[in-house]
PDB file of C-alpha atoms in Angstrom:
ATOM      1  CA  MET E1061      69.483  28.104 -35.084  1.00  0.00           C
ATOM      2  CA  SER E1062      72.171  30.644 -36.808  1.00  0.00           C
ATOM      3  CA  ASN E1063      72.374  31.372 -40.461  1.00  0.00           C
ATOM      4  CA  THR E1064      76.117  30.027 -41.324  1.00  0.00           C
ATOM      5  CA  ALA E1065      77.763  27.373 -43.202  1.00  0.00           C
ATOM      6  CA  HIS E1066      81.199  25.747 -42.959  1.00  0.00           C
ATOM      7  CA  LEU E1067      82.644  24.325 -46.070  1.00  0.00           C
ATOM      8  CA  GLU E1068      85.607  21.828 -45.792  1.00  0.00           C
ATOM      9  CA  LEU E1069      87.409  20.400 -48.647  1.00  0.00           C
ATOM     10  CA  GLU E1070      87.494  16.742 -48.583  1.00  0.00           C
ATOM     11  CA  THR E1071      89.318  16.248 -52.095  1.00  0.00           C
ATOM     12  CA  LEU E1072      92.704  17.599 -51.531  1.00  0.00           C
ATOM     13  CA  GLU E1073      94.594  16.781 -54.810  1.00  0.00           C
ATOM     14  CA  THR E1074      91.853  16.778 -57.492  1.00  0.00           C
ATOM     15  CA  GLY E1075      87.908  17.114 -57.521  1.00  0.00           C
ATOM     16  CA  LEU E1076      85.693  19.962 -55.641  1.00  0.00           C
ATOM     17  CA  ARG E1077      83.759  17.874 -52.767  1.00  0.00           C
ATOM     18  CA  PHE E1078      83.169  19.869 -49.863  1.00  0.00           C
ATOM     19  CA  SER E1079      81.538  18.768 -46.666  1.00  0.00           C
ATOM     20  CA  VAL E1080      78.924  21.158 -45.222  1.00  0.00           C
ATOM     21  CA  THR E1081      77.788  21.961 -41.628  1.00  0.00           C
ATOM     22  CA  THR E1082      75.294  24.430 -40.984  1.00  0.00           C
ATOM     23  CA  GLY E1083      74.607  26.640 -38.056  1.00  0.00           C
ATOM     24  CA  SER E1084      71.619  24.161 -36.898  1.00  0.00           C
ATOM     25  CA  GLY E1085      74.395  21.257 -36.781  1.00  0.00           C
ATOM     26  CA  GLN E1086      73.158  19.573 -40.382  1.00  0.00           C
ATOM     27  CA  ALA E1087      75.561  18.004 -42.421  1.00  0.00           C
ATOM     28  CA  SER E1088      75.413  17.327 -46.321  1.00  0.00           C
ATOM     29  CA  LEU E1089      78.124  17.256 -49.086  1.00  0.00           C
ATOM     30  CA  LEU E1090      78.632  19.603 -52.171  1.00  0.00           C
ATOM     31  CA  ASP E1091      80.460  17.988 -55.252  1.00  0.00           C
ATOM     32  CA  SER E1092      81.379  19.063 -58.808  1.00  0.00           C
ATOM     33  CA  GLY E1093      83.543  17.476 -61.524  1.00  0.00           C
ATOM     34  CA  GLU E1094      84.426  14.299 -62.004  1.00  0.00           C
ATOM     35  CA  GLY E1095      83.314  11.162 -59.755  1.00  0.00           C
ATOM     36  CA  MET E1096      80.639  13.569 -58.065  1.00  0.00           C
ATOM     37  CA  GLN E1097      78.715  11.955 -55.111  1.00  0.00           C
ATOM     38  CA  ALA E1098      76.450  14.928 -54.237  1.00  0.00           C
ATOM     39  CA  PRO E1099      74.789  17.656 -55.802  1.00  0.00           C
ATOM     40  CA  ASN E1100      76.820  20.652 -57.077  1.00  0.00           C
ATOM     41  CA  PRO E1101      76.122  24.263 -55.568  1.00  0.00           C
ATOM     42  CA  ILE E1102      73.543  25.503 -58.671  1.00  0.00           C
ATOM     43  CA  GLU E1103      71.745  21.815 -58.350  1.00  0.00           C
ATOM     44  CA  MET E1104      71.552  22.645 -54.538  1.00  0.00           C
ATOM     45  CA  LEU E1105      69.993  25.948 -55.530  1.00  0.00           C
ATOM     46  CA  LEU E1106      67.564  24.776 -57.442  1.00  0.00           C
ATOM     47  CA  ALA E1107      66.593  21.886 -55.012  1.00  0.00           C
ATOM     48  CA  SER E1108      66.652  24.480 -52.272  1.00  0.00           C
ATOM     49  CA  LEU E1109      64.002  26.716 -54.076  1.00  0.00           C
ATOM     50  CA  ALA E1110      61.917  23.904 -54.851  1.00  0.00           C
ATOM     51  CA  GLY E1111      61.985  22.651 -51.165  1.00  0.00           C
ATOM     52  CA  CYS E1112      61.005  26.003 -49.834  1.00  0.00           C
ATOM     53  CA  HIS E1113      58.103  26.204 -52.046  1.00  0.00           C
ATOM     54  CA  ALA E1114      57.083  22.601 -51.431  1.00  0.00           C
ATOM     55  CA  MET E1115      57.369  23.145 -47.669  1.00  0.00           C
ATOM     56  CA  ASP E1116      55.270  26.326 -47.579  1.00  0.00           C
ATOM     57  CA  VAL E1117      52.513  25.027 -49.818  1.00  0.00           C
ATOM     58  CA  ILE E1118      51.902  21.793 -48.051  1.00  0.00           C
ATOM     59  CA  SER E1119      52.150  23.510 -44.722  1.00  0.00           C
ATOM     60  CA  ILE E1120      49.541  26.130 -46.119  1.00  0.00           C
ATOM     61  CA  LEU E1121      47.457  23.238 -47.502  1.00  0.00           C
ATOM     62  CA  ARG E1122      47.461  21.224 -44.207  1.00  0.00           C
ATOM     63  CA  LYS E1123      46.070  24.311 -42.353  1.00  0.00           C
ATOM     64  CA  LYS E1124      43.202  24.526 -44.863  1.00  0.00           C
ATOM     65  CA  ARG E1125      42.453  20.830 -44.035  1.00  0.00           C
ATOM     66  CA  GLN E1126      42.927  19.492 -47.697  1.00  0.00           C
ATOM     67  CA  GLN E1127      43.594  15.708 -47.892  1.00  0.00           C
ATOM     68  CA  VAL E1128      46.736  15.380 -49.539  1.00  0.00           C
ATOM     69  CA  THR E1129      47.516  11.870 -49.786  1.00  0.00           C
ATOM     70  CA  SER E1130      50.930  12.360 -51.924  1.00  0.00           C
ATOM     71  CA  TYR E1131      52.809  15.363 -52.876  1.00  0.00           C
ATOM     72  CA  SER E1132      55.732  15.921 -55.333  1.00  0.00           C
ATOM     73  CA  VAL E1133      57.497  18.856 -56.764  1.00  0.00           C
ATOM     74  CA  GLU E1134      59.727  18.896 -59.778  1.00  0.00           C
ATOM     75  CA  ALA E1135      61.825  21.994 -60.776  1.00  0.00           C
ATOM     76  CA  GLU E1136      63.867  22.655 -63.925  1.00  0.00           C
ATOM     77  CA  GLY E1137      65.736  25.918 -64.865  1.00  0.00           C
ATOM     78  CA  ASP E1138      67.533  27.634 -67.609  1.00  0.00           C
ATOM     79  CA  ARG E1139      70.575  29.078 -67.250  1.00  0.00           C
ATOM     80  CA  ARG E1140      72.825  31.398 -69.291  1.00  0.00           C
ATOM     81  CA  ALA E1141      75.423  29.945 -71.823  1.00  0.00           C
ATOM     82  CA  GLU E1142      78.103  32.250 -70.823  1.00  0.00           C
ATOM     83  CA  HIS E1143      79.477  32.960 -67.115  1.00  0.00           C
ATOM     84  CA  PRO E1144      78.153  33.685 -64.883  1.00  0.00           C
ATOM     85  CA  LYS E1145      76.214  30.593 -65.814  1.00  0.00           C
ATOM     86  CA  SER E1146      73.204  31.680 -63.418  1.00  0.00           C
ATOM     87  CA  PHE E1147      69.551  30.890 -63.757  1.00  0.00           C
ATOM     88  CA  THR E1148      67.499  32.926 -66.336  1.00  0.00           C
ATOM     89  CA  ARG E1149      63.964  30.868 -65.580  1.00  0.00           C
ATOM     90  CA  ILE E1150      63.006  28.341 -63.482  1.00  0.00           C
ATOM     91  CA  ARG E1151      59.747  26.279 -63.341  1.00  0.00           C
ATOM     92  CA  ILE E1152      58.421  24.536 -60.802  1.00  0.00           C
ATOM     93  CA  VAL E1153      55.589  21.709 -61.053  1.00  0.00           C
ATOM     94  CA  HIS E1154      53.808  20.707 -58.098  1.00  0.00           C
ATOM     95  CA  ARG E1155      51.881  17.093 -58.271  1.00  0.00           C
ATOM     96  CA  PHE E1156      49.078  16.274 -55.715  1.00  0.00           C
ATOM     97  CA  HIS E1157      47.276  13.343 -55.210  1.00  0.00           C
ATOM     98  CA  GLY E1158      44.107  13.459 -52.873  1.00  0.00           C
ATOM     99  CA  ARG E1159      40.492  13.365 -51.852  1.00  0.00           C
ATOM    100  CA  ASP E1160      38.172  16.418 -52.819  1.00  0.00           C
ATOM    101  CA  LEU E1161      41.302  18.764 -53.416  1.00  0.00           C
ATOM    102  CA  SER E1162      40.494  22.313 -54.427  1.00  0.00           C
ATOM    103  CA  PRO E1163      42.128  24.153 -57.054  1.00  0.00           C
ATOM    104  CA  ALA E1164      41.377  27.368 -55.297  1.00  0.00           C
ATOM    105  CA  ALA E1165      43.347  26.354 -52.142  1.00  0.00           C
ATOM    106  CA  ILE E1166      46.190  24.873 -54.332  1.00  0.00           C
ATOM    107  CA  GLU E1167      46.218  28.459 -56.167  1.00  0.00           C
ATOM    108  CA  ASP E1168      46.135  30.248 -52.864  1.00  0.00           C
ATOM    109  CA  ALA E1169      48.991  28.268 -51.196  1.00  0.00           C
ATOM    110  CA  ILE E1170      51.224  29.017 -54.205  1.00  0.00           C
ATOM    111  CA  ARG E1171      50.189  32.370 -54.504  1.00  0.00           C
ATOM    112  CA  LEU E1172      51.311  32.982 -50.818  1.00  0.00           C
ATOM    113  CA  THR E1173      54.742  30.910 -51.120  1.00  0.00           C
ATOM    114  CA  GLU E1174      55.512  33.214 -54.208  1.00  0.00           C
ATOM    115  CA  THR E1175      54.417  36.717 -52.614  1.00  0.00           C
ATOM    116  CA  ARG E1176      55.207  36.447 -49.055  1.00  0.00           C
ATOM    117  CA  TYR E1177      56.605  33.507 -47.483  1.00  0.00           C
ATOM    118  CA  CYS E1178      59.438  31.592 -49.475  1.00  0.00           C
ATOM    119  CA  SER E1179      62.705  32.912 -48.244  1.00  0.00           C
ATOM    120  CA  VAL E1180      65.079  31.268 -50.880  1.00  0.00           C
ATOM    121  CA  HIS E1181      62.793  32.633 -53.600  1.00  0.00           C
ATOM    122  CA  PHE E1182      62.959  36.545 -52.000  1.00  0.00           C
ATOM    123  CA  SER E1183      66.938  35.682 -51.904  1.00  0.00           C
ATOM    124  CA  LEU E1184      67.309  35.066 -55.606  1.00  0.00           C
ATOM    125  CA  ASP E1185      68.117  37.880 -58.350  1.00  0.00           C
ATOM    126  CA  PRO E1186      64.541  39.527 -58.999  1.00  0.00           C
ATOM    127  CA  GLY E1187      65.605  38.890 -62.786  1.00  0.00           C
ATOM    128  CA  ILE E1188      65.099  35.385 -62.394  1.00  0.00           C
ATOM    129  CA  GLU E1189      61.486  34.308 -63.952  1.00  0.00           C
ATOM    130  CA  VAL E1190      60.150  31.929 -61.672  1.00  0.00           C
ATOM    131  CA  SER E1191      56.873  30.170 -62.709  1.00  0.00           C
ATOM    132  CA  ASN E1192      54.698  27.351 -60.670  1.00  0.00           C
ATOM    133  CA  ARG E1193      51.990  25.307 -62.004  1.00  0.00           C
ATOM    134  CA  TYR E1194      50.260  22.508 -60.418  1.00  0.00           C
ATOM    135  CA  GLU E1195      48.552  18.834 -61.254  1.00  0.00           C
ATOM    136  CA  ILE E1196      45.762  17.151 -59.374  1.00  0.00           C
ATOM    137  CA  PHE E1197      45.309  13.672 -59.320  1.00  0.00           C
ATOM    138  CA  PRO E1198      42.513  11.568 -57.707  1.00  0.00           C
ATOM    139  CA  ALA E1199      43.819   9.454 -54.562  1.00  0.00           C
TER     140      ALA E1199
END
């Protein structure tokens, strides 16, 4: 799997829709402006960070034999008002449903993704404050 992305403009006269093909052969869209049909690049960045955290956390919890029956992640970011309108702060909330879930195991999984595993996290500007919290609900 190579670390490449190929973008092709789909909207020739107006709009900013691009088809994207990655080195692994996966396809998606990026869009911006009127008539959007796909996430814009900054939304995709936020989703990529949340997805990276989520995949790491659930993988670690499975290894710890935690009985997660449902898991969702929500990410919200604050951006600069002026250009470049980059993120200044991102908050990630992990919501777990399961049986006998260990808060210590969840905290450890989140700590490991923040400090060791999440490649997207480590690709961001270190000035962006990223915080994680979690909620546990019975199955």
